Coordinates of C-alpha atoms and ligand atoms in Angstrom, one line a residue:
M15 CA 93.2 50.4 9.6
N16 CA 94.9 52.1 12.5
E17 CA 95.4 49.6 15.4
S18 CA 94.8 52.4 17.9
C19 CA 91.2 52.4 16.7
H20 CA 90.6 49.2 18.6
K21 CA 89.6 49.8 22.2
E22 CA 89.9 46.1 23.1
T23 CA 90.4 42.7 21.5
L24 CA 87.2 41.9 19.9
P25 CA 85.7 38.6 18.5
N26 CA 85.9 37.6 14.9
I27 CA 83.5 36.5 12.2
L28 CA 85.5 33.5 11.0
S29 CA 83.3 32.4 8.1
I30 CA 80.0 32.8 6.3
G31 CA 77.8 30.1 4.8
A32 CA 74.6 30.6 2.8
A33 CA 71.7 28.5 1.4
V34 CA 68.7 29.2 -0.7
P35 CA 66.0 26.8 -2.1
D36 CA 66.4 25.7 -5.7
K37 CA 63.0 26.8 -6.7
V38 CA 62.8 30.3 -8.2
V39 CA 59.6 32.3 -8.5
T40 CA 59.9 35.2 -11.0
N41 CA 57.8 38.3 -11.2
E42 CA 56.4 36.9 -14.4
D43 CA 55.3 33.7 -12.5
L44 CA 53.4 36.0 -10.0
E45 CA 51.7 37.9 -12.9
K46 CA 49.9 34.6 -13.7
T47 CA 48.2 34.3 -10.3
L48 CA 48.0 37.9 -9.0
D49 CA 46.9 41.3 -10.2
T50 CA 50.5 42.5 -10.4
S51 CA 53.2 43.2 -12.9
D52 CA 56.9 42.8 -13.3
E53 CA 57.0 46.6 -13.9
W54 CA 55.2 47.4 -10.6
I55 CA 57.3 45.0 -8.5
T56 CA 60.6 46.1 -10.1
S57 CA 60.0 49.8 -9.9
R58 CA 58.7 49.7 -6.3
T59 CA 61.1 47.2 -4.9
G60 CA 64.0 46.2 -7.2
I61 CA 63.0 42.6 -6.9
K62 CA 62.9 40.2 -9.9
H63 CA 63.1 36.8 -8.3
R64 CA 62.7 35.0 -5.0
H65 CA 63.8 31.5 -4.0
V66 CA 61.0 29.6 -2.3
L67 CA 60.9 26.2 -0.5
E68 CA 58.9 23.4 -2.1
E69 CA 56.0 22.3 0.1
E70 CA 57.8 19.1 1.3
E71 CA 61.0 20.9 2.2
I72 CA 61.6 21.8 5.9
P73 CA 62.7 25.4 6.6
S74 CA 65.4 24.3 9.1
S75 CA 67.1 22.3 6.4
L76 CA 68.3 25.7 4.9
G77 CA 69.8 26.6 8.3
V78 CA 71.6 23.2 8.4
D79 CA 73.0 23.7 4.8
A80 CA 74.2 27.2 5.6
S81 CA 75.8 26.0 8.9
R82 CA 77.6 23.2 7.2
E83 CA 79.2 25.6 4.8
A84 CA 80.0 28.1 7.6
I85 CA 81.8 25.4 9.6
E86 CA 83.6 24.0 6.6
E87 CA 84.9 27.5 5.6
S88 CA 86.0 28.2 9.2
P89 CA 89.2 26.9 10.9
V90 CA 87.1 24.9 13.4
G91 CA 85.2 21.7 13.3
P92 CA 81.7 20.8 14.4
E93 CA 83.1 19.4 17.6
D94 CA 84.5 22.8 18.5
I95 CA 81.2 24.7 18.5
D96 CA 80.2 25.7 22.0
L97 CA 77.0 27.6 21.5
V98 CA 74.4 27.9 18.8
V99 CA 72.1 30.9 18.3
V100 CA 69.3 30.6 15.6
A101 CA 67.8 34.0 14.6
T102 CA 64.5 33.3 13.0
N103 CA 60.9 34.5 13.0
I104 CA 59.4 31.2 12.1
S105 CA 59.8 27.8 13.6
D106 CA 59.5 24.2 12.4
M107 CA 57.0 23.9 15.3
P108 CA 55.9 26.3 18.1
I109 CA 57.7 24.4 20.8
P110 CA 60.6 23.8 20.9
G111 CA 62.4 26.4 18.8
T112 CA 64.3 25.5 15.7
S113 CA 67.8 25.5 17.2
P114 CA 67.8 22.0 18.8
F115 CA 66.8 20.4 15.5
I116 CA 69.7 22.2 13.7
V117 CA 72.1 21.2 16.4
N118 CA 71.0 17.6 16.2
E119 CA 71.1 17.5 12.4
L120 CA 74.6 18.9 12.4
G121 CA 75.8 16.3 14.8
L122 CA 77.2 18.8 17.3
S123 CA 78.2 17.8 20.8
S124 CA 75.2 16.8 22.9
D125 CA 76.4 19.3 25.5
V126 CA 76.2 22.3 23.3
P127 CA 73.6 24.9 24.5
F128 CA 71.3 26.5 22.0
F129 CA 68.5 29.0 21.7
D130 CA 66.3 30.8 19.2
L131 CA 66.3 34.6 18.9
K132 CA 63.4 36.5 17.4
A133 CA 64.3 40.1 16.4
G134 CA 62.5 40.6 13.0
C135 CA 64.8 41.0 10.0
S136 CA 67.5 42.3 12.4
G137 CA 68.0 38.9 13.9
F138 CA 71.4 38.1 12.4
L139 CA 72.9 41.4 13.7
Y140 CA 71.3 40.8 17.1
A141 CA 72.9 37.3 17.0
I142 CA 76.3 38.8 16.2
D143 CA 76.0 41.2 19.1
V144 CA 74.9 38.4 21.5
A145 CA 77.7 36.1 20.3
A146 CA 80.3 38.8 20.6
N147 CA 79.2 39.5 24.1
M148 CA 79.0 35.8 25.1
I149 CA 82.6 35.5 24.0
K150 CA 83.7 38.6 25.8
G151 CA 81.6 38.1 29.0
K152 CA 81.1 34.4 29.3
G153 CA 84.2 32.9 27.8
Y154 CA 82.6 31.0 24.9
E155 CA 85.1 30.5 22.1
R156 CA 83.3 29.4 18.9
I157 CA 79.6 30.3 18.5
L158 CA 77.6 29.2 15.4
I159 CA 75.0 31.9 14.5
I160 CA 72.3 31.3 11.9
G161 CA 69.8 33.6 10.2
L162 CA 67.0 31.5 8.9
E163 CA 63.7 32.4 7.3
A164 CA 61.0 30.9 5.2
L165 CA 58.4 33.7 5.1
S166 CA 56.9 31.9 2.0
R167 CA 55.2 29.7 4.7
V168 CA 53.4 32.6 6.4
V169 CA 52.6 35.1 3.6
N170 CA 49.2 35.0 1.9
W171 CA 50.0 34.2 -1.7
E172 CA 46.8 35.9 -2.7
D173 CA 47.9 39.2 -1.1
R174 CA 49.9 41.1 -3.7
S175 CA 50.9 43.8 -1.2
T176 CA 53.1 41.3 0.8
C177 CA 53.8 38.0 -1.1
V178 CA 55.8 39.7 -3.9
L179 CA 58.3 41.1 -1.4
F180 CA 59.7 38.0 0.3
G181 CA 61.9 34.9 -0.3
D182 CA 63.4 32.1 1.7
G183 CA 67.0 31.6 2.7
A184 CA 69.5 31.1 5.4
G185 CA 73.0 32.4 6.3
A186 CA 75.4 31.2 9.0
S187 CA 78.6 32.3 10.6
V188 CA 81.1 31.0 13.1
I189 CA 82.0 33.7 15.6
G190 CA 85.3 33.0 17.3
A191 CA 87.3 34.4 20.1
R192 CA 90.3 34.6 17.8
G193 CA 91.4 33.7 14.3
E194 CA 91.2 34.9 10.7
G195 CA 88.2 36.6 9.2
G196 CA 86.3 39.7 10.1
R197 CA 87.3 41.5 13.3
I198 CA 84.2 42.8 14.9
L199 CA 84.9 46.5 15.8
S200 CA 81.5 47.4 17.2
T201 CA 77.9 46.1 17.5
S202 CA 74.6 47.7 18.4
M203 CA 71.1 46.7 19.1
F204 CA 68.2 49.1 19.2
G205 CA 64.4 48.9 19.4
D206 CA 61.3 51.0 19.1
P207 CA 58.4 49.0 20.5
S208 CA 55.9 51.8 19.8
K209 CA 56.2 50.5 16.2
A210 CA 55.7 46.9 17.2
K211 CA 52.7 46.4 14.9
L212 CA 54.1 47.9 11.7
I213 CA 55.0 44.3 10.6
R214 CA 53.0 41.5 12.2
L215 CA 51.5 38.1 12.1
E216 CA 48.7 38.2 14.7
G217 CA 47.2 34.7 14.4
G218 CA 48.6 31.5 15.8
G219 CA 49.8 32.9 19.1
T220 CA 48.0 32.9 22.5
R221 CA 46.1 36.2 21.8
L222 CA 44.6 34.8 18.7
P223 CA 45.0 31.0 18.7
P224 CA 44.9 28.8 15.7
A225 CA 41.2 28.4 14.7
E226 CA 39.0 26.7 12.1
G227 CA 38.7 28.9 9.0
S228 CA 41.8 30.8 9.8
E229 CA 43.1 30.2 6.2
D230 CA 40.6 32.9 5.1
D231 CA 41.5 35.3 7.8
E232 CA 44.2 37.9 6.9
R233 CA 45.3 38.1 10.6
Y234 CA 46.9 34.6 10.1
Y235 CA 49.3 35.9 7.5
V236 CA 52.2 38.4 7.7
R237 CA 51.0 41.9 7.1
M238 CA 52.6 45.3 7.3
E239 CA 52.0 49.0 7.0
G240 CA 54.3 49.4 4.0
K241 CA 54.6 53.1 4.0
G242 CA 55.2 53.3 7.8
V243 CA 57.9 50.6 7.5
F244 CA 59.5 52.5 4.7
K245 CA 59.7 55.8 6.6
S246 CA 61.1 54.2 9.7
A247 CA 63.6 51.9 8.0
V248 CA 66.0 54.6 6.8
N249 CA 66.1 56.5 10.1
M250 CA 66.7 53.2 12.0
M251 CA 69.5 52.0 9.8
K252 CA 71.1 55.4 9.8
R253 CA 71.0 55.8 13.6
S254 CA 72.5 52.3 14.2
S255 CA 75.2 52.8 11.6
L256 CA 76.3 56.1 13.0
N257 CA 76.3 54.6 16.5
V258 CA 78.7 51.8 15.7
L259 CA 81.0 54.2 13.8
E260 CA 81.1 56.5 16.8
D261 CA 81.7 53.6 19.1
A262 CA 84.6 52.4 17.1
G263 CA 86.0 55.9 16.6
L264 CA 85.6 55.7 12.8
A265 CA 83.9 57.9 10.2
L266 CA 81.7 56.9 7.2
S267 CA 84.7 57.8 5.0
D268 CA 86.6 54.9 6.7
V269 CA 83.9 52.4 5.5
D270 CA 84.7 50.5 2.3
W271 CA 81.4 48.6 2.0
I272 CA 77.9 48.8 3.5
V273 CA 75.8 45.7 3.6
P274 CA 72.2 46.8 4.4
H275 CA 69.1 44.7 5.0
Q276 CA 67.9 43.8 1.6
A277 CA 64.2 44.7 1.8
N278 CA 63.7 47.1 -1.0
I279 CA 66.1 48.9 -3.4
R280 CA 64.3 52.2 -2.8
I281 CA 65.0 52.0 1.0
I282 CA 68.6 51.1 0.3
K283 CA 69.0 54.1 -2.1
Q284 CA 67.3 56.4 0.4
L285 CA 69.7 55.2 3.1
A286 CA 72.7 55.8 0.8
K287 CA 71.4 59.4 0.2
S288 CA 70.8 60.0 3.8
L289 CA 74.3 58.9 4.8
G290 CA 75.9 60.7 1.8
V291 CA 77.4 57.5 0.4
E292 CA 77.6 56.5 -3.3
M293 CA 75.6 53.3 -4.3
D294 CA 78.8 51.7 -5.6
R295 CA 79.9 51.2 -2.0
I296 CA 76.7 49.3 -1.1
I297 CA 76.2 45.6 -1.7
V298 CA 72.8 44.9 -3.2
N299 CA 71.3 41.5 -4.2
V300 CA 67.6 42.1 -3.5
E301 CA 66.9 41.6 -7.2
E302 CA 67.7 37.9 -7.0
Y303 CA 66.6 36.8 -3.5
A304 CA 64.0 39.5 -2.5
N305 CA 63.6 40.1 1.3
T306 CA 64.8 36.9 3.1
S307 CA 64.5 38.7 6.5
T308 CA 67.2 37.4 8.9
A309 CA 69.1 35.9 6.0
T310 CA 69.5 39.0 3.8
I311 CA 72.7 40.3 5.5
P312 CA 74.7 37.0 5.4
L313 CA 73.5 36.3 1.8
A314 CA 74.6 39.7 0.6
F315 CA 77.8 39.7 2.6
K316 CA 78.8 36.4 1.2
E317 CA 78.0 37.5 -2.3
G318 CA 80.2 40.6 -1.7
L319 CA 83.0 38.2 -0.7
D320 CA 82.5 35.6 -3.4
E321 CA 82.5 38.2 -6.2
G322 CA 85.7 39.8 -4.8
S323 CA 84.1 43.1 -3.9
I324 CA 84.9 42.8 -0.2
E325 CA 88.6 42.2 0.3
P326 CA 90.8 41.6 3.3
G327 CA 91.3 44.7 5.3
D328 CA 88.1 46.3 4.1
V329 CA 85.9 48.0 6.8
V330 CA 82.3 46.7 6.4
L331 CA 79.2 48.1 7.9
L332 CA 76.2 45.9 8.3
T333 CA 72.8 47.4 9.2
A334 CA 69.3 46.1 9.5
F335 CA 65.7 47.0 10.6
G336 CA 62.6 44.8 11.0
A337 CA 59.6 43.7 12.9
G338 CA 59.4 44.8 16.5
A339 CA 60.7 47.3 15.6
A340 CA 64.2 45.9 16.2
Y341 CA 67.2 47.4 14.5
G342 CA 70.9 47.4 14.8
A343 CA 74.4 47.4 13.1
T344 CA 77.7 45.7 13.1
L345 CA 81.0 47.3 12.1
L346 CA 83.9 45.0 11.2
E347 CA 87.2 44.8 9.5
W348 CA 87.4 41.8 7.1
Ligands
LIG1 O1 61.9 43.8 6.2 C1 61.0 44.8 6.2 C2 59.8 44.5 5.3 N1 59.0 45.5 4.8 C3 59.4 46.4 3.9 O2 60.5 46.6 3.5 C4 58.3 47.2 3.2 C5 58.6 48.7 3.1 N2 57.6 49.3 2.2 C6 57.7 49.3 0.9 O3 58.7 48.8 0.4 C7 56.6 49.9 0.1 O4 55.7 50.5 0.9 C8 55.8 48.8 -0.7 C9 56.7 48.2 -1.8 C10 55.4 47.6 0.1 C11 54.6 49.4 -1.4 O5 55.0 50.5 -2.2 P1 54.1 51.9 -2.0 O6 54.7 52.8 -3.0 O7 54.1 52.2 -0.6 O8 52.7 51.4 -2.5 P2 51.3 51.5 -1.8 O9 51.2 50.5 -0.7 O10 51.0 52.9 -1.5 O11 50.3 51.0 -3.0 C12 50.2 51.7 -4.1 C13 49.2 51.0 -5.0 C14 47.9 50.5 -4.3 O12 46.9 50.6 -5.2 P3 45.9 51.9 -5.1 O13 45.3 51.8 -3.7 O14 46.7 53.1 -5.3 O15 44.9 51.6 -6.2 C15 48.2 49.1 -4.0 O16 47.0 48.3 -4.0 O17 49.9 49.8 -5.5 C16 49.0 48.7 -5.2 N3 49.8 47.5 -5.1 C17 50.2 46.7 -6.1 N4 50.0 46.8 -7.4 C18 50.6 45.9 -8.2 C19 50.3 46.9 -3.9 N5 51.0 45.8 -4.2 C20 51.0 45.7 -5.5 C21 51.5 44.7 -6.4 N6 51.3 44.9 -7.7 N7 52.3 43.7 -6.0

């Protein structure tokens, strides 16, 4: 890439770690308990499997495992991390957030600040943006970001319209002020709060507190307007993608790989069509993991690296949309 494209020295993604539960639930497994079929799920979503936590497993443990790998793969040690941002939509408990438990479990410095960030499925890209700006504006040097989700805990396993779509997982990265890895060329965060209720879990908060009998009330599970989400998703990912490209002074033809939020293969194909990009430049792993919300981008990015698709020097575009409606993109050179 041409050095003159860089407007300033930007932070780097130094590493990526990932973790998914061992337990796999196949479409055929779901056929046994739901009025659904492998054919319906595959043709509408591209999903074949999802990895799901066992009842006794704690969601934050996935974040810990992904973080350990991200730190090991990076040139820094646990003692060097100076901020932790956990992007998640669920929590081990309502108060406090999940971040202090992960910091504690990882044995990071007792001085390290931490916070949770809730931005739907776009959380990991929001966290990259926040970390990059904390490095540029506040002088942090090595920030651990985590995208962690266990939506299996908040879907209704009797509601075929939602439970087939999601899986559990976590991804983590160390974002550094300098070093090897992916140079962040541009980041963006957008939102459309008029679409706040397209994806929602109403019960359990202050408007609709936990109540007796809530297990039979659909408002206490994740629900969505599937068609509305579908229509908005492509426009959101396209807008944020074009925005980061324009900001970096690059064109789609400069991009080697796109890693989109892995919600549904039809949305991904529609995005490719809308951008005029061939599917062979898009990393897809929704078939194996389903929609792991904040974890889809790091899981897919890492797969692209591990299988040798994404190579040093490649320009990679990450883009996501989700509840809120929060959406965004990151452009980087690996
Ligand atoms: O991170 C963002 C998360 N959300 C998304 O990405 C969701 C985006 N939306 C979608 O991907 C699609 O809207 C879905 C895959 C969720 C649904 O596809 P659709 O083509 O919009 O289907 P639909 O909701 O219009 O439902 C069509 C039919 C309905 O039956 P009737 O009313 O036509 O008799 C549903 O009841 O399919 C039925 N249906 C199912 N049938 C078998 C819904 N879920 C299932 C299922 N198995 N799992």
